[in-house]
XYZ file of N, CA, C and O in Angstrom:
328
model
N -201.564 -186.555 -48.131
C -201.467 -185.089 -47.425
C -201.598 -184.011 -48.487
O -201.237 -183.874 -48.983
N -202.922 -183.431 -48.316
C -202.954 -182.118 -49.291
C -202.280 -181.053 -49.046
O -201.600 -180.645 -48.103
N -202.139 -180.406 -50.040
C -201.356 -179.202 -50.215
C -202.033 -177.981 -50.038
O -203.297 -178.039 -50.474
N -201.677 -177.200 -49.208
C -202.370 -175.847 -48.704
C -201.805 -174.568 -49.525
O -200.315 -174.630 -49.425
N -202.366 -174.139 -50.398
C -202.124 -172.698 -51.231
C -202.613 -171.547 -50.557
O -204.057 -171.589 -50.339
N -202.057 -170.823 -49.981
C -202.688 -169.438 -49.615
C -202.289 -168.396 -50.594
O -201.043 -168.157 -51.180
N -203.306 -167.578 -51.013
C -203.203 -166.337 -51.909
C -203.613 -165.110 -51.054
O -204.440 -164.869 -50.407
N -203.244 -164.261 -51.641
C -203.278 -162.750 -51.456
C -203.618 -161.329 -52.335
O -202.506 -161.870 -53.178
N -203.851 -160.714 -52.797
C -204.112 -159.463 -53.425
C -203.838 -158.633 -53.059
O -204.336 -158.056 -52.048
N -202.497 -157.575 -52.556
C -202.064 -156.719 -52.273
C -201.735 -155.535 -53.028
O -201.033 -155.355 -53.977
N -202.811 -154.613 -53.258
C -202.455 -153.674 -54.348
C -202.696 -154.363 -56.165
O -203.700 -154.827 -56.333
N -201.529 -154.197 -56.415
C -201.148 -154.541 -58.014
C -200.506 -155.842 -58.036
O -200.037 -156.231 -58.662
N -200.303 -156.184 -56.376
C -199.658 -157.620 -56.486
C -200.288 -158.635 -55.697
O -200.975 -158.772 -55.249
N -199.852 -159.981 -56.621
C -200.932 -161.422 -56.171
C -199.453 -162.083 -55.429
O -198.578 -162.503 -56.007
N -199.781 -162.502 -54.028
C -199.070 -163.206 -53.194
C -199.410 -164.551 -53.139
O -200.559 -165.199 -53.001
N -198.575 -165.710 -53.749
C -198.712 -167.044 -53.687
C -197.948 -167.807 -52.796
O -196.718 -167.986 -52.898
N -198.651 -168.516 -51.238
C -197.555 -169.245 -50.864
C -198.024 -170.774 -51.114
O -198.938 -170.734 -50.406
N -197.162 -171.678 -51.041
C -197.652 -172.769 -50.830
C -196.460 -173.713 -50.185
O -195.534 -173.159 -49.542
N -196.234 -175.452 -50.268
C -195.325 -175.985 -49.544
C -194.007 -175.754 -50.057
O -192.959 -176.153 -48.945
N -193.788 -175.243 -50.815
C -192.573 -175.444 -51.399
C -192.106 -173.784 -51.769
O -190.893 -173.589 -51.452
N -192.854 -172.930 -52.240
C -192.362 -171.466 -52.568
C -193.456 -170.700 -52.056
O -194.339 -170.463 -51.677
N -192.749 -169.562 -51.830
C -193.455 -168.090 -52.275
C -193.135 -167.338 -53.295
O -192.090 -166.997 -53.686
N -194.256 -166.891 -53.832
C -193.974 -166.261 -55.338
C -194.969 -164.937 -54.991
O -196.393 -164.885 -54.479
N -194.474 -163.998 -55.583
C -195.263 -162.714 -55.720
C -195.219 -162.182 -57.302
O -194.271 -162.546 -58.052
N -196.394 -162.160 -57.922
C -196.475 -161.060 -59.020
C -196.954 -159.988 -59.326
O -198.069 -159.824 -58.462
N -196.725 -159.136 -60.251
C -197.284 -157.949 -60.423
C -198.541 -158.006 -61.232
O -198.260 -158.575 -62.611
N -199.307 -157.694 -60.955
C -200.820 -157.923 -61.736
C -200.988 -156.781 -63.130
O -200.775 -155.501 -62.508
N -200.993 -156.826 -64.129
C -200.762 -155.998 -65.375
C -202.025 -154.933 -65.144
O -203.590 -155.300 -64.674
N -201.908 -153.836 -64.875
C -203.329 -152.884 -64.765
C -203.906 -152.236 -66.210
O -204.728 -151.437 -66.192
N -203.569 -152.883 -67.260
C -204.338 -153.047 -68.376
C -205.623 -153.480 -68.561
O -206.091 -153.728 -69.842
N -206.183 -154.913 -67.625
C -207.500 -155.360 -67.437
C -206.821 -156.652 -68.062
O -208.110 -157.311 -68.140
N -205.810 -157.052 -68.593
C -205.745 -158.203 -69.219
C -205.528 -159.410 -68.256
O -205.619 -160.730 -68.486
N -205.006 -158.776 -67.063
C -204.813 -159.962 -65.790
C -203.412 -160.743 -66.198
O -203.110 -161.570 -65.346
N -202.413 -160.177 -66.645
C -201.410 -161.016 -66.764
C -200.640 -160.633 -65.741
O -200.790 -159.567 -65.175
N -200.018 -161.476 -65.480
C -198.983 -161.776 -64.311
C -197.423 -161.782 -64.575
O -197.098 -162.109 -65.476
N -196.720 -160.759 -63.866
C -195.104 -160.624 -64.010
C -194.703 -161.082 -62.685
O -194.990 -160.346 -61.856
N -193.788 -162.155 -62.524
C -193.033 -162.432 -61.584
C -191.917 -161.579 -60.973
O -191.129 -161.029 -61.911
N -192.202 -161.435 -59.430
C -191.071 -160.440 -58.966
C -189.703 -161.042 -58.431
O -190.730 -162.157 -57.867
N -188.546 -160.528 -58.533
C -187.686 -161.286 -58.151
C -187.233 -160.951 -57.156
O -186.872 -162.000 -55.935
N -187.554 -159.990 -56.187
C -187.211 -159.637 -54.699
C -188.151 -160.000 -53.715
O -189.023 -158.959 -53.548
N -188.221 -161.366 -53.555
C -189.465 -161.774 -52.415
C -189.357 -161.042 -51.561
O -190.385 -160.383 -50.778
N -188.379 -161.354 -50.618
C -188.306 -160.627 -49.139
C -188.287 -159.047 -49.352
O -188.937 -158.338 -47.940
N -187.669 -158.152 -50.437
C -187.832 -156.898 -50.005
C -189.231 -156.468 -50.179
O -190.072 -155.680 -49.832
N -189.914 -157.237 -51.338
C -191.313 -156.949 -51.420
C -192.251 -157.173 -50.261
O -193.566 -156.296 -50.068
N -191.914 -158.288 -49.933
C -192.816 -158.808 -48.520
C -192.679 -157.641 -47.311
O -193.899 -157.281 -46.714
N -191.380 -156.979 -47.198
C -191.522 -156.132 -46.174
C -191.760 -154.666 -46.728
O -192.645 -154.622 -45.912
N -192.120 -154.382 -48.357
C -192.875 -153.497 -48.403
C -194.101 -153.307 -48.109
O -195.159 -152.667 -47.325
N -194.806 -154.508 -48.569
C -196.137 -154.806 -48.425
C -196.565 -154.852 -46.936
O -197.773 -154.205 -46.096
N -195.867 -155.509 -46.041
C -196.225 -155.580 -44.453
C -196.018 -153.977 -44.016
O -197.140 -153.650 -43.331
N -195.118 -153.424 -44.461
C -195.036 -151.828 -44.086
C -196.199 -151.284 -44.539
O -196.850 -150.158 -43.398
N -196.650 -151.357 -45.862
C -197.851 -150.809 -46.362
C -199.206 -151.051 -45.586
O -200.032 -150.564 -45.219
N -199.242 -152.215 -45.117
C -200.476 -153.075 -44.626
C -200.228 -152.648 -42.825
O -201.417 -152.903 -42.114
N -199.485 -152.296 -42.384
C -199.275 -152.090 -40.766
C -199.117 -153.549 -39.989
O -199.644 -153.607 -39.266
N -198.396 -154.364 -40.747
C -198.471 -155.748 -40.271
C -196.721 -155.661 -39.851
O -195.891 -155.534 -40.441
N -196.514 -155.824 -38.257
C -195.106 -155.824 -37.930
C -194.649 -157.387 -37.976
O -195.369 -158.178 -37.621
N -193.500 -157.322 -37.912
C -192.389 -158.496 -38.168
C -192.075 -159.338 -36.991
O -191.935 -158.570 -35.896
N -192.820 -160.250 -36.603
C -192.307 -161.170 -35.409
C -191.239 -162.338 -35.486
O -191.184 -163.249 -36.319
N -190.169 -161.840 -34.769
C -189.138 -162.657 -35.306
C -188.864 -163.952 -34.377
O -188.199 -164.686 -34.377
N -189.734 -164.183 -33.849
C -190.257 -165.377 -33.036
C -190.807 -166.608 -33.982
O -190.767 -167.711 -33.775
N -191.448 -166.433 -35.023
C -191.753 -166.961 -36.087
C -190.997 -167.038 -37.052
O -189.759 -166.097 -37.671
N -190.844 -168.417 -38.068
C -190.082 -168.325 -39.026
C -190.214 -167.555 -40.030
O -191.417 -167.349 -40.410
N -189.694 -167.585 -41.097
C -190.016 -166.549 -42.406
C -191.180 -166.644 -42.954
O -192.154 -166.253 -43.337
N -191.195 -168.378 -42.845
C -192.247 -169.006 -43.827
C -193.821 -168.681 -43.355
O -194.670 -168.441 -43.659
N -193.634 -168.729 -41.623
C -194.975 -168.204 -40.862
C -195.095 -166.881 -40.784
O -196.252 -166.680 -40.907
N -194.130 -166.045 -41.228
C -194.383 -164.828 -41.021
C -195.232 -164.346 -42.249
O -196.264 -163.989 -42.380
N -194.672 -164.942 -43.172
C -195.634 -164.871 -44.479
C -196.882 -165.209 -44.826
O -197.664 -164.579 -45.050
N -197.194 -166.637 -43.922
C -198.617 -167.395 -43.984
C -199.281 -166.268 -43.242
O -200.664 -165.872 -43.661
N -198.888 -165.446 -41.938
C -199.688 -164.627 -41.479
C -199.921 -163.471 -42.167
O -201.128 -162.810 -41.826
N -198.977 -163.007 -42.352
C -199.221 -161.626 -43.639
C -200.214 -161.716 -44.478
O -201.075 -161.029 -44.704
N -200.525 -162.889 -45.192
C -201.419 -163.360 -46.291
C -202.600 -163.337 -45.415
O -203.429 -162.729 -45.821
N -202.686 -163.999 -44.210
C -203.903 -164.118 -43.256
C -204.668 -162.300 -42.995
O -205.717 -162.198 -43.230
N -203.297 -161.650 -42.543
C -204.054 -159.990 -42.364
C -204.142 -159.707 -43.380
O -205.292 -158.950 -43.356
N -203.340 -159.663 -44.749
C -204.387 -158.984 -45.798
C -205.566 -159.249 -46.018
O -206.369 -158.255 -46.818
N -205.861 -160.553 -46.178
C -207.124 -161.208 -46.801
C -208.267 -160.685 -45.386
O -209.258 -160.367 -45.495
N -207.757 -160.496 -44.236
C -208.926 -160.036 -43.058
C -208.852 -158.747 -43.362
O -210.476 -158.146 -43.172
N -208.262 -157.459 -43.777
C -208.117 -156.457 -44.039
C -209.127 -156.243 -45.202
O -210.242 -155.298 -45.155
N -209.166 -157.295 -46.104
C -209.983 -157.232 -47.403
C -211.538 -157.320 -47.201
O -212.501 -156.750 -47.374
N -211.531 -158.640 -46.326
C -212.868 -158.783 -45.601
C -213.481 -157.769 -45.038
O -214.626 -157.665 -44.548
N -212.729 -157.127 -44.007
C -213.405 -156.006 -43.331
C -213.628 -154.906 -44.335
O -214.389 -154.136 -43.780
N -212.984 -154.557 -45.286
C -213.379 -153.642 -46.096
C -214.431 -154.151 -46.687
O -215.527 -152.912 -46.946
N -214.975 -155.005 -47.066
C -216.029 -155.367 -47.969
C -217.187 -155.429 -47.106
O -218.469 -155.713 -47.484
N -217.268 -155.743 -45.563
C -218.575 -155.367 -45.187
C -219.079 -154.201 -44.911
O -218.591 -153.034 -44.993
């Protein structure tokens, strides 16, 4: 079975979701592309969801919620690029 990795960029944050972990990194704004890991995953996910207008659906597991949030962020980006 293949591993599915989902990613999104929300502002200066890089979200990575795979079969084992949800990780969030802050992207350095000096142009170096360096990433610094964020420890408060749930708080950061909550903030990103608020900023992007994504409502929490409590009928979904937390992992399903994060996967849909990533799809939402990528959909917003695709719409912005049209």
